[in-house]
Structures are given as C-alpha cells and as structure tokens.
Amino acid sequence: MKAKVHITLKPGVLDPQGKAIAHALAALGFGGIAEARQGKYIEIDLAEADRARAQAAVEAMCKQLLANTVIENYSIELAE
Amino acid sequence: MKAKVHITLKPGVLDPQGKAIAHALAALGFGGIAEARQGKYIEIDLAEADRARAQAAVEAMCKQLLANTVIENYSIELAE
C-alpha cells in the first residue's frame, strides 16, 4: 500500500519559503499572485495491506517524525 | 483560483532525503517500509479566474522557477 502524506504549515504560521516563491514569481513577471505557501509531500511504500492499520501506522509516523504538529498540519491519502 | 503543485523527483533519481526518512522510520520501529520519497507541495493563490489561462500560467511557473525539469516532475491541480 502506498501512503501520500501532505505536510503544510498551519494557517497563520509565517512561511518565508512561500513568500520567497511569491516574490520570485512576481519578479519573473507573473502577476496576480496573492500568496504562495510551500509544504512537503512524502510518498511511503508500505508492506501493510490492511487499510485501517496502514492509516494508523502512517498517523503515528506523522506525529513522531514527519510533522511538527505544533506548527504543521498533515493529511494522509492511502492508495493500493 | 488556487493551484496545488506537486513536485517530485523523477523515478530513478537518487533521493537522499527520502532514504533518510525511511531509515529514521525504521529506527523508530516502523517495519515494512519499502521506500520513502520526498517531494515539494506548493499552494499558489491566483487572481486569474479563467481555468485554461491559470493552468498555462502555473505550467510556465513550474518550468521557469518551481521545478528543475531535468530531474523533477510536476503536476498541477486547480481548485476554485
């Protein structure tokens, strides 16, 4: 089973990387950009075939390692 | 219109960050992880309301700034 994890900064948390992207795009001539925010995207190949157990394992991985839950949100999608 | 951009390393390109994640998860006791790969996830708020023009603009952004198309793939999703 494959897990697709998105880790994004919580709303309100300053995102200097996103601001740099927005400024660089404006400098390249792309107009009308209100905001850009950057997050992480992680794909994990799991041996676990049971959907519920895979979901629980990936949630534990996010809490323990992948996301800093003080300032980041995570979302998990599972695919065969 | 909001654009969600995923930037991932092409298959076969070495991903040391993903390997580090897989090793760290194994060290934390999570078994059965065949592979982990890390990419970037960027959300862009666009003033453009026309879907086709927004898609074209974000593709140009990916090619010019966001992705290194020699080693990275990008995918774009547009949402209202």
CSV table of C-alpha atoms in Angstrom, one decimal:
chain,number,residue,atom,x,y,z
A,1,MET,CA,0.0,0.0,0.0
A,2,LYS,CA,1.2,3.5,-0.8
A,3,ALA,CA,0.7,6.4,1.5
A,4,LYS,CA,0.7,10.0,0.2
A,5,VAL,CA,1.4,12.5,3.0
A,6,HIS,CA,1.0,16.2,2.8
A,7,ILE,CA,2.6,18.3,5.5
A,8,THR,CA,1.6,22.0,5.4
A,9,LEU,CA,2.3,24.9,7.8
A,10,LYS,CA,-0.8,25.8,9.9
A,11,PRO,CA,-2.6,28.9,8.8
A,12,GLY,CA,-1.1,31.9,10.4
A,13,VAL,CA,2.4,30.4,10.7
A,14,LEU,CA,4.9,32.6,8.9
A,15,ASP,CA,6.2,30.8,5.7
A,16,PRO,CA,9.3,32.6,4.4
A,17,GLN,CA,9.9,30.0,1.7
A,18,GLY,CA,6.4,30.6,0.3
A,19,LYS,CA,7.0,34.4,0.5
A,20,ALA,CA,10.3,33.9,-1.4
A,21,ILE,CA,8.4,31.9,-4.1
A,22,ALA,CA,5.7,34.6,-4.5
A,23,HIS,CA,8.3,37.3,-4.8
A,24,ALA,CA,10.4,35.4,-7.3
A,25,LEU,CA,7.3,34.7,-9.4
A,26,ALA,CA,6.4,38.4,-9.3
A,27,ALA,CA,9.9,39.3,-10.3
A,28,LEU,CA,9.7,36.9,-13.3
A,29,GLY,CA,6.6,38.8,-14.5
A,30,PHE,CA,3.8,36.5,-13.2
A,31,GLY,CA,1.1,38.9,-11.9
A,32,GLY,CA,-1.9,38.4,-9.7
A,33,ILE,CA,-0.3,36.1,-7.1
A,34,ALA,CA,-1.9,36.7,-3.8
A,35,GLU,CA,0.0,34.2,-1.8
A,36,ALA,CA,2.2,31.1,-2.2
A,37,ARG,CA,2.8,28.5,0.6
A,38,GLN,CA,5.2,25.6,0.5
A,39,GLY,CA,4.7,22.3,2.2
A,40,LYS,CA,6.2,18.8,2.0
A,41,TYR,CA,4.9,15.8,0.1
A,42,ILE,CA,6.1,12.4,1.1
A,43,GLU,CA,5.3,9.1,-0.5
A,44,ILE,CA,5.8,6.0,1.5
A,45,ASP,CA,5.6,2.4,0.2
A,46,LEU,CA,4.2,0.2,3.0
A,47,ALA,CA,4.1,-3.6,3.2
A,48,GLU,CA,1.0,-3.4,5.3
A,49,ALA,CA,-2.1,-4.4,3.2
A,50,ASP,CA,-4.8,-3.6,5.8
A,51,ARG,CA,-6.1,-0.1,5.2
A,52,ALA,CA,-7.0,0.7,8.8
A,53,ARG,CA,-3.7,-0.5,10.2
A,54,ALA,CA,-1.8,1.4,7.4
A,55,GLN,CA,-3.7,4.6,8.3
A,56,ALA,CA,-2.9,4.2,12.0
A,57,ALA,CA,0.8,3.5,11.3
A,58,VAL,CA,1.2,6.5,9.0
A,59,GLU,CA,-0.6,8.7,11.5
A,60,ALA,CA,1.9,7.6,14.1
A,61,MET,CA,4.8,8.3,11.7
A,62,CYS,CA,3.5,11.8,11.1
A,63,LYS,CA,3.2,12.5,14.8
A,64,GLN,CA,6.6,11.0,15.8
A,65,LEU,CA,8.8,12.1,12.9
A,66,LEU,CA,7.3,13.6,9.7
A,67,ALA,CA,5.4,16.6,11.0
A,68,ASN,CA,5.9,19.1,13.8
A,69,THR,CA,2.4,19.2,15.0
A,70,VAL,CA,2.9,22.5,16.9
A,71,ILE,CA,3.2,24.4,13.6
A,72,GLU,CA,2.2,21.9,10.9
A,73,ASN,CA,-0.8,20.0,9.7
A,74,TYR,CA,-0.7,16.7,8.0
A,75,SER,CA,-3.1,14.8,5.7
A,76,ILE,CA,-2.8,11.2,4.6
A,77,GLU,CA,-4.2,9.5,1.5
A,78,LEU,CA,-3.8,5.8,1.0
A,79,ALA,CA,-3.7,4.1,-2.4
A,80,GLU,CA,-3.3,0.5,-3.4
B,1,MET,CA,-8.3,30.3,-8.2
B,2,LYS,CA,-6.0,28.1,-6.1
B,3,ALA,CA,-3.3,26.0,-7.7
B,4,LYS,CA,-1.9,22.9,-5.9
B,5,VAL,CA,1.5,21.9,-7.4
B,6,HIS,CA,3.3,18.7,-6.6
B,7,ILE,CA,7.0,18.5,-7.5
B,8,THR,CA,8.5,15.1,-7.2
B,9,LEU,CA,11.9,13.6,-8.2
B,10,LYS,CA,11.7,11.5,-11.4
B,11,PRO,CA,11.9,7.8,-10.9
B,12,GLY,CA,15.5,6.7,-10.8
B,13,VAL,CA,16.8,10.0,-9.4
B,14,LEU,CA,18.6,9.4,-6.1
B,15,ASP,CA,16.5,10.8,-3.2
B,16,PRO,CA,18.8,11.0,-0.1
B,17,GLN,CA,16.1,12.9,1.9
B,18,GLY,CA,13.6,10.1,1.2
B,19,LYS,CA,16.2,7.5,2.2
B,20,ALA,CA,16.9,9.3,5.4
B,21,ILE,CA,13.1,9.3,6.2
B,22,ALA,CA,12.9,5.6,5.5
B,23,HIS,CA,15.9,4.9,7.8
B,24,ALA,CA,14.6,7.1,10.6
B,25,LEU,CA,11.2,5.4,10.5
B,26,ALA,CA,12.8,2.0,10.6
B,27,ALA,CA,14.9,3.2,13.6
B,28,LEU,CA,11.7,4.3,15.3
B,29,GLY,CA,10.4,0.8,15.0
B,30,PHE,CA,8.1,1.2,12.0
B,31,GLY,CA,8.6,-2.0,9.9
B,32,GLY,CA,7.7,-2.9,6.3
B,33,ILE,CA,8.7,0.3,4.7
B,34,ALA,CA,10.0,-0.4,1.2
B,35,GLU,CA,10.7,3.1,0.2
B,36,ALA,CA,10.0,6.7,1.0
B,37,ARG,CA,10.4,9.6,-1.4
B,38,GLN,CA,10.1,13.3,-0.6
B,39,GLY,CA,8.8,16.0,-2.9
B,40,LYS,CA,7.5,19.5,-2.6
B,41,TYR,CA,4.0,20.8,-2.3
B,42,ILE,CA,3.2,24.4,-3.2
B,43,GLU,CA,-0.1,26.2,-3.0
B,44,ILE,CA,-0.5,29.3,-5.1
B,45,ASP,CA,-3.4,31.8,-4.8
B,46,LEU,CA,-4.0,33.3,-8.2
B,47,ALA,CA,-6.2,36.2,-9.2
B,48,GLU,CA,-6.8,34.6,-12.6
B,49,ALA,CA,-10.3,33.2,-12.8
B,50,ASP,CA,-10.1,31.5,-16.2
B,51,ARG,CA,-9.1,27.9,-15.8
B,52,ALA,CA,-7.2,27.5,-19.1
B,53,ARG,CA,-5.2,30.6,-18.5
B,54,ALA,CA,-4.5,29.7,-14.9
B,55,GLN,CA,-3.3,26.2,-16.0
B,56,ALA,CA,-1.0,27.8,-18.6
B,57,ALA,CA,0.4,30.3,-16.1
B,58,VAL,CA,1.2,27.7,-13.5
B,59,GLU,CA,2.8,25.4,-16.1
B,60,ALA,CA,5.1,28.3,-17.0
B,61,MET,CA,5.8,29.0,-13.3
B,62,CYS,CA,6.8,25.3,-12.9
B,63,LYS,CA,9.1,25.3,-15.9
B,64,GLN,CA,10.7,28.6,-15.1
B,65,LEU,CA,11.1,28.5,-11.3
B,66,LEU,CA,9.4,25.8,-9.3
B,67,ALA,CA,10.7,22.6,-10.8
B,68,ASN,CA,14.0,21.5,-12.2
B,69,THR,CA,12.6,19.6,-15.1
B,70,VAL,CA,15.8,17.7,-15.7
B,71,ILE,CA,15.3,15.7,-12.6
B,72,GLU,CA,11.8,16.6,-11.3
B,73,ASN,CA,8.3,16.1,-12.5
B,74,TYR,CA,5.4,18.4,-11.6
B,75,SER,CA,1.7,18.0,-11.5
B,76,ILE,CA,-0.9,20.8,-11.2
B,77,GLU,CA,-4.4,20.7,-9.7
B,78,LEU,CA,-6.6,23.7,-9.9
B,79,ALA,CA,-9.4,24.4,-7.4
B,80,GLU,CA,-11.9,27.3,-7.1
